[in-house]
Tab-separated table of C-alpha atoms in Angstrom:
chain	number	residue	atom	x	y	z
A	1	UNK	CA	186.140	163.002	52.477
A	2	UNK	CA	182.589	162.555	53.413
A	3	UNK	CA	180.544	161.148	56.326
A	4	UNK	CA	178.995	158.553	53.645
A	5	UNK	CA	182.638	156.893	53.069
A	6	UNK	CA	184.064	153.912	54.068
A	7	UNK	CA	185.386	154.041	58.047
A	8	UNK	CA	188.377	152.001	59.006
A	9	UNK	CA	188.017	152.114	62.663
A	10	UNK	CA	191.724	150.888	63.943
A	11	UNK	CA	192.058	149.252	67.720
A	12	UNK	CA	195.349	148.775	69.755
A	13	UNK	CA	195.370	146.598	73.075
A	14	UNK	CA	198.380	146.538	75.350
A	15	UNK	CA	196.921	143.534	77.960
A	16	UNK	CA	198.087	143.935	81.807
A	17	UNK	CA	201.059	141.751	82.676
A	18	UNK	CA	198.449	139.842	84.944
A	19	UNK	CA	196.344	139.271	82.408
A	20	UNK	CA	196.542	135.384	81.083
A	21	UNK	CA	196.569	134.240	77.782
A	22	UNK	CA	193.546	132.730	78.303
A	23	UNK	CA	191.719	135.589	79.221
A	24	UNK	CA	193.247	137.239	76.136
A	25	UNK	CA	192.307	134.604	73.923
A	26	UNK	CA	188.847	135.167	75.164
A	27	UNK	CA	188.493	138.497	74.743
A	28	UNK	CA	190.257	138.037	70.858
A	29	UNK	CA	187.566	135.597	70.473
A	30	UNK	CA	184.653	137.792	71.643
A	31	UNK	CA	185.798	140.654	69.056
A	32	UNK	CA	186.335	138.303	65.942
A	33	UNK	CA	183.167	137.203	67.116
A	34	UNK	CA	181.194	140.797	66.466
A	35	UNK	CA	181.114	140.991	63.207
A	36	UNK	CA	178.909	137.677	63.187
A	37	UNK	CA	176.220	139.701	65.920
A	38	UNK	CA	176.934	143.560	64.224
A	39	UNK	CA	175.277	143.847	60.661
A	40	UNK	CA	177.036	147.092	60.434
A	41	UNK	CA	180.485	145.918	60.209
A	42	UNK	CA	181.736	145.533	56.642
A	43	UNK	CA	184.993	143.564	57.633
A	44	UNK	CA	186.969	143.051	59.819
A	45	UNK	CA	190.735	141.946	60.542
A	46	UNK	CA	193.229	141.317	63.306
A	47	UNK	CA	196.248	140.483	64.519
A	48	UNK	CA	199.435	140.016	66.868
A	49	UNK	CA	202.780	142.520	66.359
A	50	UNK	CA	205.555	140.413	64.427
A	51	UNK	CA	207.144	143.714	64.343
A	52	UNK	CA	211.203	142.943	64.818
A	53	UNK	CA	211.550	147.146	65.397
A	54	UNK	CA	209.785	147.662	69.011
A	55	UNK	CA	208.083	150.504	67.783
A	56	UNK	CA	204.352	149.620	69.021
A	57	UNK	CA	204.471	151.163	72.771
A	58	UNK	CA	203.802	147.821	74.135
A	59	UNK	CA	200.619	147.633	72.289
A	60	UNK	CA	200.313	143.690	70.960
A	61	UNK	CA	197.194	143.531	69.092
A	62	UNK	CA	195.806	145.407	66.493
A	63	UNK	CA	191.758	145.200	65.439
A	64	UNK	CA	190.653	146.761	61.869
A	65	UNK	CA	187.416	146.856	62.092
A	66	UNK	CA	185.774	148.571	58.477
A	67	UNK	CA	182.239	150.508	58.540
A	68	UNK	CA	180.036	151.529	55.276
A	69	UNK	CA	179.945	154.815	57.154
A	70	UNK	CA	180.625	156.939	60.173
A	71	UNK	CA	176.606	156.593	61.136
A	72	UNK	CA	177.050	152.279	61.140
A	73	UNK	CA	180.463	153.223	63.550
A	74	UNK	CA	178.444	155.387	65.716
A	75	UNK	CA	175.465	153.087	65.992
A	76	UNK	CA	178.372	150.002	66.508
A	77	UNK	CA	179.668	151.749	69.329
A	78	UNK	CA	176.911	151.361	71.700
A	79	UNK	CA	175.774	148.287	70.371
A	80	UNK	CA	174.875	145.960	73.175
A	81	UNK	CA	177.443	143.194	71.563
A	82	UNK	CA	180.484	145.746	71.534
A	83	UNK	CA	179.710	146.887	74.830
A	84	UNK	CA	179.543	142.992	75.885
A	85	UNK	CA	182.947	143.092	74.363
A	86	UNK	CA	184.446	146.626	76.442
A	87	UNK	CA	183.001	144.696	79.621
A	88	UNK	CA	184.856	141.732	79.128
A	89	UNK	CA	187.970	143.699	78.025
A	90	UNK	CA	187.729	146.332	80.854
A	91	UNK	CA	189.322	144.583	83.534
A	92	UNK	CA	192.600	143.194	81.736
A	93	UNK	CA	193.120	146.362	79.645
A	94	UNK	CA	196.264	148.385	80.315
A	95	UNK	CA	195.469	151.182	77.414
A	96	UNK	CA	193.901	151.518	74.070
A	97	UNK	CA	194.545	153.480	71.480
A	98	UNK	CA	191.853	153.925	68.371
A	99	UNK	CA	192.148	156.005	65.546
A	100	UNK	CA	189.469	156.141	62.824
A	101	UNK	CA	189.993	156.719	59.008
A	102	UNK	CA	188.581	157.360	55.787
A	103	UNK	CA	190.713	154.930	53.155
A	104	UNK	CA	192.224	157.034	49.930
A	105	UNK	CA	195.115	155.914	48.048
B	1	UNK	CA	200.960	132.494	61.943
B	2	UNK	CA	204.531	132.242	58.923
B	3	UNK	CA	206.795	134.335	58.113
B	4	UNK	CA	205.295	133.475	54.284
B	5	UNK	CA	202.126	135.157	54.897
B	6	UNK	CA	200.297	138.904	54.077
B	7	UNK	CA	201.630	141.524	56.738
B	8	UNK	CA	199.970	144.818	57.601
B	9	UNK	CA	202.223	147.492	58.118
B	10	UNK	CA	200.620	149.902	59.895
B	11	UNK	CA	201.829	153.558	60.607
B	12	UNK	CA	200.859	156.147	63.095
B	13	UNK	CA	202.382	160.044	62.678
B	14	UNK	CA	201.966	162.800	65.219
B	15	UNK	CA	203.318	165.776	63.534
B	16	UNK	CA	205.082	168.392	65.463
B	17	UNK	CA	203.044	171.361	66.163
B	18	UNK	CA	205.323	173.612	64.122
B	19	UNK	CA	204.741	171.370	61.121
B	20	UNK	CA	203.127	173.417	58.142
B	21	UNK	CA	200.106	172.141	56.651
B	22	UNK	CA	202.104	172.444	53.208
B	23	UNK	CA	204.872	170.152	55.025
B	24	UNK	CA	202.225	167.462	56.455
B	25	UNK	CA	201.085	167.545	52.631
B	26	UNK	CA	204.676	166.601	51.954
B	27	UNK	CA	204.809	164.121	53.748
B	28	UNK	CA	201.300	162.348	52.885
B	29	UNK	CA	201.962	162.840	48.942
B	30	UNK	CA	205.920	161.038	49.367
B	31	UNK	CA	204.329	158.072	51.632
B	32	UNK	CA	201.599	158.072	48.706
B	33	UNK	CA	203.924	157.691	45.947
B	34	UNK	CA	206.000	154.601	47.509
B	35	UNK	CA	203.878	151.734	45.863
B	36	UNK	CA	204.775	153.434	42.522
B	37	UNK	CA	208.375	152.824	43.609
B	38	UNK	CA	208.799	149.871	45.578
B	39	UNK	CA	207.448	146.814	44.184
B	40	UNK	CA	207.079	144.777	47.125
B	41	UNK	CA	204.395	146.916	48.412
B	42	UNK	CA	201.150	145.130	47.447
B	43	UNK	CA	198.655	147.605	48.754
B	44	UNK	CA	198.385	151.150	50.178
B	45	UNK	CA	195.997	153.785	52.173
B	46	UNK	CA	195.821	156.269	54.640
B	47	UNK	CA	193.447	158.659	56.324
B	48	UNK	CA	193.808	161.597	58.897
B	49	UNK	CA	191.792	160.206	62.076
B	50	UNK	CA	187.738	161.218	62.354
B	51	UNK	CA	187.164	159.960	65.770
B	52	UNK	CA	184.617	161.782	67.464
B	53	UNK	CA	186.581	160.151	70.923
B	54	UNK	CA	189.558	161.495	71.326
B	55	UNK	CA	191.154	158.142	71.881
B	56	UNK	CA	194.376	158.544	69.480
B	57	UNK	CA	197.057	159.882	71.930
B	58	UNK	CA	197.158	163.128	69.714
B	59	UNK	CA	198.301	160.461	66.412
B	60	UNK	CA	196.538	162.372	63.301
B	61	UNK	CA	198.007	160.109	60.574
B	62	UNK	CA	197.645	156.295	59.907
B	63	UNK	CA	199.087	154.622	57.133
B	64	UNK	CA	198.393	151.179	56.206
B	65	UNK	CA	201.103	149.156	54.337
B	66	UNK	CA	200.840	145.275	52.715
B	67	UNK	CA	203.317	143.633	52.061
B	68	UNK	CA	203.109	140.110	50.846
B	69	UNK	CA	205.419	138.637	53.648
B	70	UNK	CA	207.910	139.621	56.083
B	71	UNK	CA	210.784	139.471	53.689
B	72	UNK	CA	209.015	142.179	51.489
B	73	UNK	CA	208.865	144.576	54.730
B	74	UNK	CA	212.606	143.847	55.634
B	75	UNK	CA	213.290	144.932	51.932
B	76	UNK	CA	210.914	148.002	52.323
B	77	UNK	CA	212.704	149.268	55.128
B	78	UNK	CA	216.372	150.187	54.047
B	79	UNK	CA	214.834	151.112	50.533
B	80	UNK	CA	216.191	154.102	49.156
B	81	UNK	CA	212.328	155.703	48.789
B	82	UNK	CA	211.370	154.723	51.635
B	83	UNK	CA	214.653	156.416	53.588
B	84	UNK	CA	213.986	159.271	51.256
B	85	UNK	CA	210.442	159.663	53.261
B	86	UNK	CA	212.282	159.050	56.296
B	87	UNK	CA	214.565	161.986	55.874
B	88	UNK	CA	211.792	164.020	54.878
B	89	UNK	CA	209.325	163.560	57.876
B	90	UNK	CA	212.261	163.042	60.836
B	91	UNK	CA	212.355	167.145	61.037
B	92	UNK	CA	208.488	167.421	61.256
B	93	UNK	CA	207.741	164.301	63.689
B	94	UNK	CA	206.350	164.304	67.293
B	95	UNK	CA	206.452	160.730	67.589
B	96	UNK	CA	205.155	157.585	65.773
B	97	UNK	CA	204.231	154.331	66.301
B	98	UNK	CA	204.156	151.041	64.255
B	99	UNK	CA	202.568	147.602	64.374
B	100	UNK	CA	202.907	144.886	61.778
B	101	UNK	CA	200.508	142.010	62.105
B	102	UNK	CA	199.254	138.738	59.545
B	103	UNK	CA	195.524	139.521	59.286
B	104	UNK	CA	193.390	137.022	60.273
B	105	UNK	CA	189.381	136.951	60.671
């Protein structure tokens, strides 16, 4: 795999128990939001665990968030937009886990 | 959200340390092969993680699984190939963690 491939750059939030679903409907809506303000992001997908297996760790939302490359995820990363994003997120964040990948078959 | 609609199955390994690299490879060629055996699986891919962060909670793996809806992941689960893959990669895994979700933008 090379530098030049596509990046899928995967996102898991587990919220605080004090934070309220309309703070976390705010912060989904500032990150579906991003690729509209972040010409480096190719697509971008997310969604809720309907997982009936418990197998998540308490994370509850996962983010796919696909890059040309591995430069447009390091330039995305301290975008002003995405760190708009980490600020709002910050405060009702328990943990996050992110792994990044190059797609093969 | 319905039941009726695409879900992402989504797949993190951490391999033991005393996992071989020609075991991992194993491992990563049987989870390949499962959308030439079960049908329900609409789309496959996987990467080994290129984060420069360190934000993975020592995961190395993720696999990304589509099903078309929920009922095709209930039927991937107890499938024979799929608890073939099981058996194989039990002996070799840390830990693991999975999250389904219906993609939305």
């Amino acid at each position: 795999m090379q530098a030049g491939d596509v990046v899928r750059h995967v996102v898991l939030f587990k919220f605080k128990d004090a934070a309220t679903p309309e703070q976390v409907r705010a912060i989904e809506e500032a990150f579906a939001a991003l690729p509209g303000k972040i010409e480096g992001i190719k697509d971008f997908e997310w969604g809720t665990d309907v997982s009936k297996r418990n197998m998540a760790e308490g994370y509850t939302h996962c983010f796919v968030v696909t890059f040309p490359d591995e430069d447009a995820l390091d330039e995305y990363l301290p975008h002003p937009a995405h760190q708009e994003l980490v600020a709002l997120l910050g405060p009702q964040l328990d943990k996050v886990l992110v792994i990044d990948f190059h797609p093969r078959r």
